[in-house]
């Protein structure tokens, strides 16, 4: 969902795209006077703008190192963005009136129309803008994404991340071209990370791509026991030629030891369809060094200390003997600066090695003390192991202070500068338009988890027996987690999380304080089985299946203060079994 936030253009540029270090902003940028005078003020159609705007940018090299191209000649269903829209009445946003006495927080940033037909047109235009951003963020490894919404001779700058979007106020780039020229110039000088690309992901070499293809092929053949064209087709689910990336995974392993690993990935087995939220991706991954297989889960976790990291939860479940839980290689937040992260890891590894040496010395000292105490007939006081440990630590602390000055506590977070969303930082900004509503925007942090189990999705089941065996394994893990680890929820009236279509009726209804329990998980498991059966098993219900599945699994209603609720059809199913009536399926 796009959040209503018309940010002043200059503040947008200084916040998200400042002048690169070492560059004189006043001297090196080309003059912006009459920069876009070649663009017609009253274009007949879109084609009347495309060429002239592109020439104005490329001809003077206003965006260094980049060349703009006309992508308008494409199929209607294509999701490649065009360079601009046709006319100025196509802007789905509306800025607050300049002389209005209404507070900006009361202004509705989205264009409202009394006509249902016009409202539908505006929503389609806005939907296409969001769809463009979603497509880019789904297909590229990104922290954020810049786009420019051009409507005739007016423009807006937009910055997208997994929390939402920051949109500037509208400006006339023909009459006042400075803002647009500044954006293009700074964007052209920015490095890939400053343009939003994830710096921990690089293109794999041809040698690495070949190793990846061979490892994936071997694992698929082992899993499915197939060969020939059938094997080649199965491999194509995970490997695409010339589309192999090398991903840095920084985090701690099962022993809590820090480390960096590089894994090769290609086609995801799952990818996000929305710009916002957790945006989970899943990959069959191959260790770039050992060629060991792993499953890489790439996700934007909710940025709060109230929620335990998924990797920590899996480690705890494994330590307590919960059945059918995959071991992990490592997990951790994704850093903004990978080189700095490697230095942090190296320092932590050195510290861990020193602590191991001290521990061995303590054990040796303790053994010596026990021997001395056994032979001590005079009854002299002998320090116990804790006293020795404190003495050694005190001596080490003094040495460290003498060498470095003030001693500091190590940071709690493993990665001190992780990739985080920024849209959530501006929800209460003075310029933010909220339409008089109370809006909450959740912040997210980029997180990766490497699992040792590498298999297929539940939707790939060969028959009901295989599906129910997998479901039974998951049910055993659920029971163990509840009985052995006492995993259960606490009463809360907000921050209810889960996959919407499989959440329980109590969770979806948001009635009062909600306490997530094992019963909600069992109900969710039922919906997963039901979804798989209706979606992938043969039955007679064909014509209205899509509509019925939408109402049962995905439908929602919006109540006051933007509260989203659902589960009506699931509640009806509890009473009349309408959805699973055998005569209807």
Coordinates of C-alpha atoms in Angstrom, one line a residue:
X1 CA 0.0 0.0 0.0
X2 CA 1.3 3.5 -0.9
X3 CA 1.3 5.7 2.2
X4 CA 0.0 9.3 1.7
X5 CA 3.2 11.4 2.2
X6 CA 3.9 14.4 -0.1
X7 CA 7.5 15.2 1.0
X8 CA 9.0 18.5 -0.1
X9 CA 11.3 17.8 -3.0
X10 CA 14.5 19.5 -1.6
X11 CA 14.1 17.6 1.7
X12 CA 13.6 14.3 -0.3
X13 CA 16.9 15.0 -2.2
X14 CA 18.9 15.8 0.9
X15 CA 17.5 12.9 2.9
X16 CA 17.7 10.1 0.3
X17 CA 20.1 11.2 -2.4
X18 CA 22.6 13.7 -1.0
X19 CA 25.6 15.0 -3.0
X20 CA 28.2 12.3 -3.3
X21 CA 31.3 12.7 -1.1
X22 CA 34.1 14.6 -2.8
X23 CA 31.9 16.2 -5.4
X24 CA 31.3 20.0 -5.7
X25 CA 27.6 20.2 -6.2
X26 CA 27.6 23.8 -7.5
X27 CA 30.4 23.5 -10.0
X28 CA 30.0 20.0 -11.5
X29 CA 26.3 19.9 -12.3
X30 CA 25.2 21.2 -15.7
X31 CA 23.1 24.3 -15.9
X32 CA 19.5 23.5 -15.5
X33 CA 18.2 26.7 -17.3
X34 CA 15.8 25.7 -20.1
X35 CA 16.8 22.1 -19.6
X36 CA 13.4 20.7 -20.8
X37 CA 12.1 23.4 -23.0
X38 CA 11.9 20.9 -25.9
X39 CA 9.2 19.0 -24.1
X40 CA 5.8 20.2 -25.4
X41 CA 3.4 21.8 -22.9
X42 CA 0.3 20.4 -24.6
X43 CA 1.3 17.0 -26.0
X44 CA -1.1 15.2 -28.4
X45 CA -0.3 11.8 -27.0
X46 CA 2.4 10.0 -25.0
X47 CA 4.6 9.6 -28.1
X48 CA 4.8 13.4 -28.4
X49 CA 6.7 13.5 -25.1
X50 CA 8.9 10.3 -25.1
X51 CA 11.5 11.2 -27.6
X52 CA 11.9 14.9 -26.7
X53 CA 12.2 14.1 -22.9
X54 CA 14.8 11.4 -23.6
X55 CA 16.8 13.7 -25.8
X56 CA 16.8 16.4 -23.2
X57 CA 18.3 13.9 -20.7
X58 CA 20.6 11.9 -22.8
X59 CA 21.8 14.8 -25.1
X60 CA 23.3 16.8 -22.3
X61 CA 24.3 13.7 -20.2
X62 CA 22.2 15.0 -17.3
X63 CA 22.3 11.6 -15.7
X64 CA 26.0 10.6 -15.8
X65 CA 26.8 6.9 -16.6
X66 CA 23.1 6.1 -17.5
X67 CA 21.2 6.2 -20.8
X68 CA 17.4 6.6 -20.9
X69 CA 15.5 4.5 -23.4
X70 CA 11.9 4.5 -24.8
X71 CA 10.2 1.3 -23.6
X72 CA 6.7 2.3 -24.6
X73 CA 6.5 -0.1 -27.6
X74 CA 5.7 -3.2 -25.5
X75 CA 2.7 -5.5 -25.0
X76 CA -0.1 -4.2 -22.9
X77 CA 0.4 -6.8 -20.2
X78 CA 4.1 -6.0 -19.9
X79 CA 5.3 -4.7 -16.5
X80 CA 8.2 -2.7 -17.8
X81 CA 7.6 1.0 -16.9
X82 CA 7.1 3.5 -19.6
X83 CA 9.1 6.7 -19.4
X84 CA 6.1 8.9 -18.7
X85 CA 2.3 9.2 -18.7
X86 CA 0.2 11.0 -21.4
X87 CA -1.3 14.0 -19.8
X88 CA -1.3 16.0 -16.6
X89 CA -4.8 14.8 -15.5
X90 CA -3.4 11.3 -14.8
X91 CA -1.8 12.0 -11.5
X92 CA -3.5 9.8 -8.9
X93 CA -2.2 12.1 -6.1
X94 CA -3.3 15.6 -5.0
X95 CA -1.2 18.1 -3.1
X96 CA -2.7 20.2 -0.3
X97 CA -3.9 23.6 -1.4
X98 CA -1.3 26.3 -0.7
X99 CA -3.6 28.7 1.1
X100 CA -5.7 26.1 2.9
X101 CA -6.3 26.4 6.7
X102 CA -6.7 22.7 6.9
X103 CA -3.8 20.9 8.7
X104 CA -1.7 18.8 6.3
X105 CA -2.4 15.8 8.5
X106 CA -6.1 16.1 7.6
X107 CA -5.5 16.3 3.9
X108 CA -6.2 13.2 1.8
X109 CA -3.3 12.7 -0.5
X110 CA -5.2 10.4 -2.9
X111 CA -7.5 11.9 -5.6
X112 CA -11.1 11.4 -4.6
X113 CA -13.9 11.3 -7.2
X114 CA -17.7 11.1 -6.7
X115 CA -18.0 9.1 -9.9
X116 CA -17.4 5.4 -9.5
X117 CA -16.1 5.2 -13.0
X118 CA -13.6 8.0 -12.5
X119 CA -12.6 6.5 -9.1
X120 CA -12.0 3.2 -10.8
X121 CA -9.8 4.8 -13.4
X122 CA -7.7 6.6 -10.7
X123 CA -7.3 3.3 -8.8
X124 CA -6.2 1.5 -12.0
X125 CA -3.6 4.2 -12.6
X126 CA -2.3 4.0 -9.0
X127 CA -2.4 0.3 -9.1
X128 CA -0.2 0.2 -12.2
X129 CA 2.3 2.5 -10.5
X130 CA 2.5 0.2 -7.5
X131 CA 2.6 -2.8 -9.8
X132 CA 5.7 -1.4 -11.6
X133 CA 7.5 -1.0 -8.3
X134 CA 6.4 -4.4 -7.0
X135 CA 7.7 -6.0 -10.2
X136 CA 11.1 -4.4 -10.0
X137 CA 11.5 -5.2 -6.3
X138 CA 10.5 -8.8 -6.9
X139 CA 13.0 -9.4 -9.7
X140 CA 16.0 -7.5 -8.3
X141 CA 17.9 -7.7 -5.1
X142 CA 17.1 -4.3 -3.6
X143 CA 17.0 -2.3 -0.3
X144 CA 14.8 0.4 -1.9
X145 CA 13.8 1.7 -5.3
X146 CA 13.5 5.2 -6.8
X147 CA 11.0 6.1 -9.5
X148 CA 9.7 9.3 -11.1
X149 CA 6.1 9.7 -11.9
X150 CA 5.8 12.1 -14.9
X151 CA 2.4 13.4 -15.9
X152 CA 2.7 15.8 -18.8
X153 CA 5.1 18.5 -17.7
X154 CA 4.7 17.8 -14.0
X155 CA 6.6 15.2 -12.0
X156 CA 6.9 13.6 -8.5
X157 CA 9.9 11.7 -7.1
X158 CA 9.1 8.4 -5.3
X159 CA 11.2 6.2 -3.0
X160 CA 9.9 2.7 -2.3
X161 CA 10.9 0.3 0.4
X162 CA 9.3 -2.6 2.2
X163 CA 7.4 -0.3 4.6
X164 CA 5.7 1.8 1.9
X165 CA 6.6 4.8 -0.3
X166 CA 7.6 8.4 0.2
X167 CA 6.1 10.7 -2.5
X168 CA 7.2 14.3 -3.1
X169 CA 4.9 17.2 -3.9
X170 CA 4.3 17.8 -7.6
X171 CA 6.5 20.2 -9.5
X172 CA 6.7 21.5 -13.1
X173 CA 10.0 20.2 -14.5
X174 CA 9.7 22.4 -17.6
X175 CA 9.2 25.7 -15.8
X176 CA 11.4 24.9 -12.7
X177 CA 13.8 22.2 -13.9
X178 CA 16.3 22.5 -11.0
X179 CA 14.8 19.7 -8.9
X180 CA 14.5 17.2 -11.7
X181 CA 18.0 18.0 -13.0
X182 CA 19.4 17.7 -9.5
X183 CA 17.8 14.3 -9.0
X184 CA 19.1 13.0 -12.4
X185 CA 22.6 14.3 -11.7
X186 CA 22.9 12.9 -8.2
X187 CA 21.3 9.6 -9.3
X188 CA 23.8 9.3 -12.1
X189 CA 26.8 9.8 -9.7
X190 CA 25.4 7.5 -7.0
X191 CA 26.9 4.0 -6.6
X192 CA 24.6 0.9 -6.9
X193 CA 23.9 0.8 -3.1
X194 CA 22.9 4.5 -3.1
X195 CA 20.5 3.7 -5.9
X196 CA 18.9 1.0 -3.8
X197 CA 20.7 -2.2 -4.9
X198 CA 21.7 -4.7 -2.2
X199 CA 25.5 -4.6 -1.9
X200 CA 25.7 -8.1 -0.5
X201 CA 24.6 -9.6 -3.9
X202 CA 26.9 -9.7 -6.9
X203 CA 26.8 -11.5 -10.3
X204 CA 28.4 -14.9 -10.2
X205 CA 31.2 -15.8 -12.6
X206 CA 30.8 -18.3 -15.4
X207 CA 32.8 -20.8 -13.5
X208 CA 30.5 -20.4 -10.4
X209 CA 27.4 -20.6 -12.6
X210 CA 28.6 -23.9 -14.0
X211 CA 29.3 -25.3 -10.5
X212 CA 25.8 -24.1 -9.4
X213 CA 24.1 -25.8 -12.3
X214 CA 25.9 -29.1 -11.6
X215 CA 25.1 -29.0 -7.9
X216 CA 21.4 -28.2 -8.5
X217 CA 21.2 -30.9 -11.1
X218 CA 22.7 -33.6 -8.8
X219 CA 20.3 -32.6 -5.9
X220 CA 17.2 -32.6 -8.1
X221 CA 18.1 -36.1 -9.5
X222 CA 18.6 -37.3 -6.0
X223 CA 15.3 -35.9 -4.8
X224 CA 13.1 -37.0 -7.7
X225 CA 15.1 -39.9 -9.2
X226 CA 14.6 -38.6 -12.8
X227 CA 16.8 -38.0 -15.8
X228 CA 16.9 -36.6 -19.3
X229 CA 14.4 -34.0 -20.4
X230 CA 12.4 -34.5 -17.2
X231 CA 15.4 -33.7 -15.1
X232 CA 16.3 -30.7 -17.2
X233 CA 12.8 -29.3 -16.8
X234 CA 12.9 -29.8 -13.0
X235 CA 16.3 -28.1 -12.8
X236 CA 14.9 -25.0 -14.6
X237 CA 12.7 -24.3 -11.5
X238 CA 15.9 -23.4 -9.7
X239 CA 18.4 -22.4 -12.4
X240 CA 18.1 -19.8 -15.2
X241 CA 21.1 -19.3 -17.5
X242 CA 23.0 -16.1 -17.0
X243 CA 20.9 -15.3 -13.9
X244 CA 23.1 -16.7 -11.1
X245 CA 24.0 -14.4 -8.2
X246 CA 26.4 -14.7 -5.3
X247 CA 24.9 -13.8 -1.9
X248 CA 26.9 -12.9 1.2
X249 CA 25.3 -14.3 4.3
X250 CA 26.6 -12.8 7.6
X251 CA 25.5 -14.3 10.9
X252 CA 26.1 -16.7 13.7
X253 CA 26.0 -20.5 13.5
X254 CA 24.4 -23.0 15.9
X255 CA 27.3 -22.5 18.4
X256 CA 26.8 -18.7 18.4
X257 CA 30.0 -18.2 16.5
X258 CA 30.2 -15.4 13.9
X259 CA 31.0 -16.0 10.2
X260 CA 30.5 -14.9 6.6
X261 CA 29.5 -17.3 3.9
X262 CA 28.9 -16.9 0.2
X263 CA 26.1 -18.8 -1.5
X264 CA 25.0 -19.1 -5.2
X265 CA 21.3 -18.7 -6.1
X266 CA 19.3 -18.3 -9.2
X267 CA 15.5 -18.7 -9.5
X268 CA 13.5 -18.3 -6.3
X269 CA 11.0 -21.0 -5.3
X270 CA 8.9 -18.2 -3.8
X271 CA 9.0 -14.4 -4.3
X272 CA 6.9 -11.5 -3.1
X273 CA 4.0 -10.1 -5.1
X274 CA 3.7 -6.9 -3.0
X275 CA 6.1 -4.0 -2.5
X276 CA 5.5 -3.9 1.2
X277 CA 5.5 -6.3 4.2
X278 CA 8.0 -9.2 4.9
X279 CA 8.6 -9.9 1.2
X280 CA 9.9 -13.4 1.7
X281 CA 12.1 -15.1 -1.0
X282 CA 13.2 -18.7 -0.9
X283 CA 16.1 -20.2 -2.9
X284 CA 17.9 -23.5 -3.4
X285 CA 21.4 -22.3 -2.6
X286 CA 24.9 -23.7 -3.2
X287 CA 27.9 -22.9 -1.0
X288 CA 30.3 -21.1 -3.3
X289 CA 33.3 -22.9 -1.6
X290 CA 32.2 -26.4 -0.4
X291 CA 29.3 -26.7 -3.0
X292 CA 27.1 -27.9 0.0
X293 CA 23.3 -27.4 -0.6
X294 CA 21.2 -25.2 1.6
X295 CA 17.9 -23.4 1.6
X296 CA 18.2 -19.7 1.8
X297 CA 15.3 -17.7 3.3
X298 CA 15.6 -14.0 2.5
X299 CA 13.0 -12.0 4.4
X300 CA 12.4 -8.5 5.8
X301 CA 11.6 -9.2 9.5
X302 CA 9.6 -6.8 11.6
X303 CA 11.9 -4.4 13.3
X304 CA 11.2 -5.0 17.0
X305 CA 13.0 -6.6 19.9
X306 CA 9.6 -8.1 21.0
X307 CA 9.8 -10.8 18.4
X308 CA 12.5 -13.5 18.6
X309 CA 14.6 -14.1 15.5
X310 CA 13.4 -17.1 13.4
X311 CA 16.9 -18.6 13.5
X312 CA 17.0 -18.4 17.3
X313 CA 13.6 -20.1 17.5
X314 CA 14.8 -23.0 15.3
X315 CA 18.0 -23.3 17.4
X316 CA 15.9 -23.5 20.6
X317 CA 13.5 -26.0 19.2
X318 CA 16.4 -28.2 18.0
X319 CA 18.2 -28.0 21.4
X320 CA 15.0 -29.2 23.1
X321 CA 14.5 -32.2 20.8
X322 CA 11.5 -31.0 18.9
X323 CA 10.8 -33.4 16.0
X324 CA 11.0 -32.6 12.3
X325 CA 12.7 -29.2 12.7
X326 CA 15.5 -28.4 10.2
X327 CA 19.0 -27.6 11.5
X328 CA 20.4 -24.3 10.4
X329 CA 23.8 -23.3 9.1
X330 CA 23.6 -19.6 10.2
X331 CA 21.3 -16.6 10.4
X332 CA 21.6 -12.9 10.8
X333 CA 20.6 -9.4 9.6
X334 CA 21.9 -8.2 6.3
X335 CA 24.5 -5.4 6.5
X336 CA 24.5 -2.2 4.5
X337 CA 28.3 -2.2 4.2
X338 CA 29.5 -5.8 3.6
X339 CA 33.2 -4.9 3.9
X340 CA 32.6 -3.3 7.3
X341 CA 30.6 -6.4 8.3
X342 CA 33.5 -8.7 7.4
X343 CA 35.8 -6.6 9.6
X344 CA 33.3 -6.9 12.5
X345 CA 33.1 -10.7 11.9
X346 CA 36.9 -11.0 11.9
X347 CA 37.2 -9.0 15.2
X348 CA 34.6 -11.2 16.8
X349 CA 36.3 -14.3 15.6
X350 CA 39.6 -13.1 17.1
X351 CA 37.8 -12.3 20.4
X352 CA 36.2 -15.8 20.4
X353 CA 39.6 -17.4 19.8
X354 CA 41.2 -15.4 22.7
X355 CA 38.3 -16.4 25.0
X356 CA 38.8 -20.0 24.1
X357 CA 42.5 -19.7 25.0
X358 CA 41.6 -18.1 28.3
X359 CA 39.1 -20.9 29.0
X360 CA 41.7 -23.5 28.5
X361 CA 44.1 -21.7 30.8
X362 CA 41.4 -21.5 33.5
X363 CA 40.8 -25.2 33.2
X364 CA 44.5 -25.9 33.6
X365 CA 44.7 -23.5 36.6
X366 CA 41.7 -25.2 38.1
X367 CA 43.3 -28.6 37.8
X368 CA 46.4 -27.3 39.5
X369 CA 44.4 -25.8 42.3
X370 CA 42.7 -29.1 43.0
X371 CA 46.0 -30.9 43.2
X372 CA 47.4 -28.2 45.6
X373 CA 44.3 -28.2 47.7
X374 CA 44.4 -32.0 48.0
X375 CA 48.0 -31.8 49.4
X376 CA 47.5 -28.7 51.5
X377 CA 47.6 -29.8 55.1
X378 CA 48.1 -26.4 56.6
X379 CA 44.5 -25.4 55.7
X380 CA 45.6 -22.3 53.7
X381 CA 42.8 -20.6 51.8
X382 CA 42.8 -21.6 48.2
X383 CA 40.9 -19.6 45.6
X384 CA 38.0 -21.5 43.9
X385 CA 37.5 -21.4 40.2
X386 CA 35.2 -18.4 40.2
X387 CA 37.8 -16.4 42.1
X388 CA 40.4 -17.3 39.6
X389 CA 38.1 -16.4 36.7
X390 CA 37.4 -13.0 38.3
X391 CA 41.1 -12.4 38.9
X392 CA 42.0 -13.2 35.3
X393 CA 39.2 -11.1 33.9
X394 CA 40.2 -8.2 36.2
X395 CA 43.8 -8.4 35.0
X396 CA 42.7 -8.5 31.3
X397 CA 40.4 -5.5 31.8
X398 CA 43.3 -3.5 33.3
X399 CA 45.5 -4.4 30.4
X400 CA 42.9 -3.5 27.9
X401 CA 42.3 -0.1 29.6
X402 CA 46.0 0.6 29.7
X403 CA 46.4 -0.2 26.0
X404 CA 43.2 1.4 24.5
X405 CA 41.9 3.8 27.2
X406 CA 38.2 3.4 28.1
X407 CA 36.8 -0.1 27.8
X408 CA 33.4 -0.4 26.1
X409 CA 30.8 -3.0 26.2
X410 CA 30.3 -5.0 22.9
X411 CA 27.2 -4.2 20.9
X412 CA 24.1 -6.3 21.5
X413 CA 23.4 -6.6 17.8
X414 CA 25.6 -8.9 15.7
X415 CA 25.4 -6.5 12.7
X416 CA 25.6 -2.9 13.9
X417 CA 24.4 -1.3 10.7
X418 CA 21.7 -3.6 9.0
X419 CA 19.5 -2.8 6.0
X420 CA 16.3 -1.2 7.4
X421 CA 13.3 0.5 5.9
X422 CA 13.0 4.3 6.3
X423 CA 9.4 5.1 5.2
X424 CA 8.2 4.3 8.8
X425 CA 10.5 7.1 10.1
X426 CA 8.3 9.8 8.5
X427 CA 4.8 8.9 9.5
X428 CA 4.5 11.8 11.9
X429 CA 6.5 14.3 9.8
X430 CA 5.0 17.8 9.6
X431 CA 4.5 17.5 5.9
X432 CA 2.8 14.0 6.0
X433 CA -0.8 13.9 4.8
X434 CA -2.8 11.3 6.7
X435 CA -6.4 12.2 5.7
X436 CA -7.3 12.7 9.3
X437 CA -6.6 9.0 10.1
X438 CA -4.4 7.3 12.6
X439 CA -1.8 5.5 10.5
X440 CA 0.8 3.0 11.7
X441 CA 3.6 2.0 9.4
X442 CA 5.7 -1.1 10.4
X443 CA 9.4 -0.9 10.0
X444 CA 11.4 -3.9 8.7
X445 CA 15.0 -5.1 8.8
X446 CA 16.5 -7.4 6.1
X447 CA 17.3 -10.8 7.5
X448 CA 18.7 -14.1 6.1
X449 CA 18.4 -17.7 7.3
X450 CA 20.3 -20.7 5.9
X451 CA 18.5 -24.1 6.5
X452 CA 20.2 -27.5 6.0
X453 CA 17.0 -29.1 4.8
X454 CA 16.5 -28.5 1.0
X455 CA 13.2 -30.0 -0.4
X456 CA 10.1 -29.2 -2.3
X457 CA 7.1 -27.1 -1.5
X458 CA 4.0 -28.7 -0.2
X459 CA 2.2 -27.9 -3.4
X460 CA 4.5 -30.3 -5.2
X461 CA 3.0 -33.3 -3.5
X462 CA 2.5 -36.5 -5.7
X463 CA -0.7 -37.6 -4.0
X464 CA -2.8 -37.3 -0.8
X465 CA -0.6 -39.8 1.0
X466 CA 2.5 -37.7 0.6
X467 CA 0.7 -34.5 1.5
X468 CA -0.8 -35.9 4.7
X469 CA 2.5 -37.4 5.7
X470 CA 4.1 -34.0 5.4
X471 CA 1.2 -32.5 7.3
X472 CA 1.6 -35.1 10.1
X473 CA 5.3 -34.3 10.4
X474 CA 4.4 -30.6 10.8
X475 CA 1.7 -31.5 13.4
X476 CA 4.3 -33.5 15.4
X477 CA 6.6 -30.5 15.4
X478 CA 3.7 -28.3 16.5
X479 CA 2.8 -30.6 19.4
X480 CA 6.4 -30.9 20.6
X481 CA 6.9 -27.1 20.5
X482 CA 3.7 -26.7 22.6
X483 CA 4.5 -29.4 25.1
X484 CA 8.3 -29.4 25.4
X485 CA 9.1 -25.7 24.8
X486 CA 5.8 -24.3 26.1
X487 CA 5.4 -22.2 22.9
X488 CA 2.2 -20.1 23.1
X489 CA 1.0 -16.6 22.6
X490 CA 0.2 -13.7 24.9
X491 CA -2.9 -11.6 24.9
X492 CA -2.6 -8.6 22.6
X493 CA -4.8 -6.3 20.6
X494 CA -2.3 -5.4 17.9
X495 CA 0.6 -6.8 15.8
X496 CA -1.2 -10.0 14.9
X497 CA 1.1 -11.7 12.3
X498 CA 0.8 -14.6 9.9
X499 CA -0.1 -15.6 6.4
X500 CA -3.5 -14.0 5.9
X501 CA -5.2 -16.8 3.9
X502 CA -4.3 -19.4 6.6
X503 CA -4.9 -17.5 9.8
X504 CA -7.6 -18.6 12.2
X505 CA -11.0 -16.9 12.5
X506 CA -10.1 -15.5 15.9
X507 CA -6.9 -13.9 14.6
X508 CA -8.7 -12.4 11.6
X509 CA -11.7 -11.0 13.5
X510 CA -9.5 -8.9 15.8
X511 CA -12.2 -9.1 18.5
X512 CA -10.8 -7.6 21.6
X513 CA -7.5 -8.9 23.0
X514 CA -6.3 -11.9 21.0
X515 CA -4.1 -14.6 22.5
X516 CA -2.5 -16.9 20.0
X517 CA -2.6 -20.5 21.1
X518 CA -2.0 -24.0 19.7
X519 CA -5.6 -24.1 18.6
X520 CA -5.0 -21.3 16.2
X521 CA -2.1 -23.1 14.7
X522 CA -4.1 -26.3 14.4
X523 CA -6.9 -24.3 12.6
X524 CA -4.3 -22.8 10.3
X525 CA -2.9 -26.2 9.5
X526 CA -6.5 -27.3 8.5
X527 CA -6.8 -24.4 6.1
X528 CA -3.4 -25.2 4.5
X529 CA -4.6 -28.8 3.8
X530 CA -7.9 -27.5 2.6
X531 CA -6.2 -25.0 0.2
X532 CA -3.9 -27.7 -1.2
X533 CA -6.7 -30.2 -1.8
X534 CA -9.0 -27.7 -3.5
X535 CA -6.2 -26.1 -5.5
X536 CA -4.3 -29.2 -6.7
X537 CA -6.5 -32.3 -6.4
X538 CA -9.1 -33.2 -9.0
X539 CA -12.8 -32.2 -8.3
X540 CA -15.9 -31.1 -10.2
X541 CA -16.0 -27.5 -9.0
X542 CA -14.3 -25.5 -11.8
X543 CA -16.4 -22.5 -12.9
X544 CA -16.6 -20.6 -9.7
X545 CA -13.6 -22.0 -7.9
X546 CA -11.4 -18.9 -8.1
X547 CA -14.2 -16.7 -6.8
X548 CA -15.0 -19.0 -3.9
X549 CA -11.4 -19.5 -2.9
X550 CA -10.9 -15.7 -2.9
X551 CA -13.9 -15.1 -0.6
X552 CA -12.8 -18.0 1.7
X553 CA -9.1 -17.4 2.0
X554 CA -8.3 -13.8 0.9
X555 CA -11.3 -11.5 1.4
X556 CA -11.1 -8.7 4.0
X557 CA -13.0 -5.7 5.2
X558 CA -11.6 -2.3 6.3
X559 CA -13.0 -0.9 9.5
X560 CA -12.3 2.4 11.3
X561 CA -8.7 3.6 11.7
X562 CA -7.6 1.4 8.7
X563 CA -8.2 -1.8 10.7
X564 CA -8.3 -4.8 8.4
X565 CA -10.5 -7.7 9.5
X566 CA -11.6 -11.0 7.8
X567 CA -12.5 -14.6 8.4
X568 CA -16.3 -14.3 7.7
X569 CA -16.4 -17.3 5.3
X570 CA -14.2 -19.4 7.6
X571 CA -16.6 -18.7 10.5
X572 CA -19.6 -19.7 8.3
X573 CA -17.7 -22.9 7.4
X574 CA -17.6 -23.9 11.1
X575 CA -21.4 -23.8 11.3
X576 CA -22.7 -25.0 7.9
X577 CA -19.7 -26.7 6.1
X578 CA -20.7 -24.7 3.0
X579 CA -17.3 -24.5 1.4
X580 CA -16.4 -28.2 1.9
X581 CA -19.9 -29.6 1.0
X582 CA -19.0 -32.7 -1.1
X583 CA -21.9 -32.0 -3.5
X584 CA -20.2 -28.7 -4.4
X585 CA -16.7 -30.0 -5.0

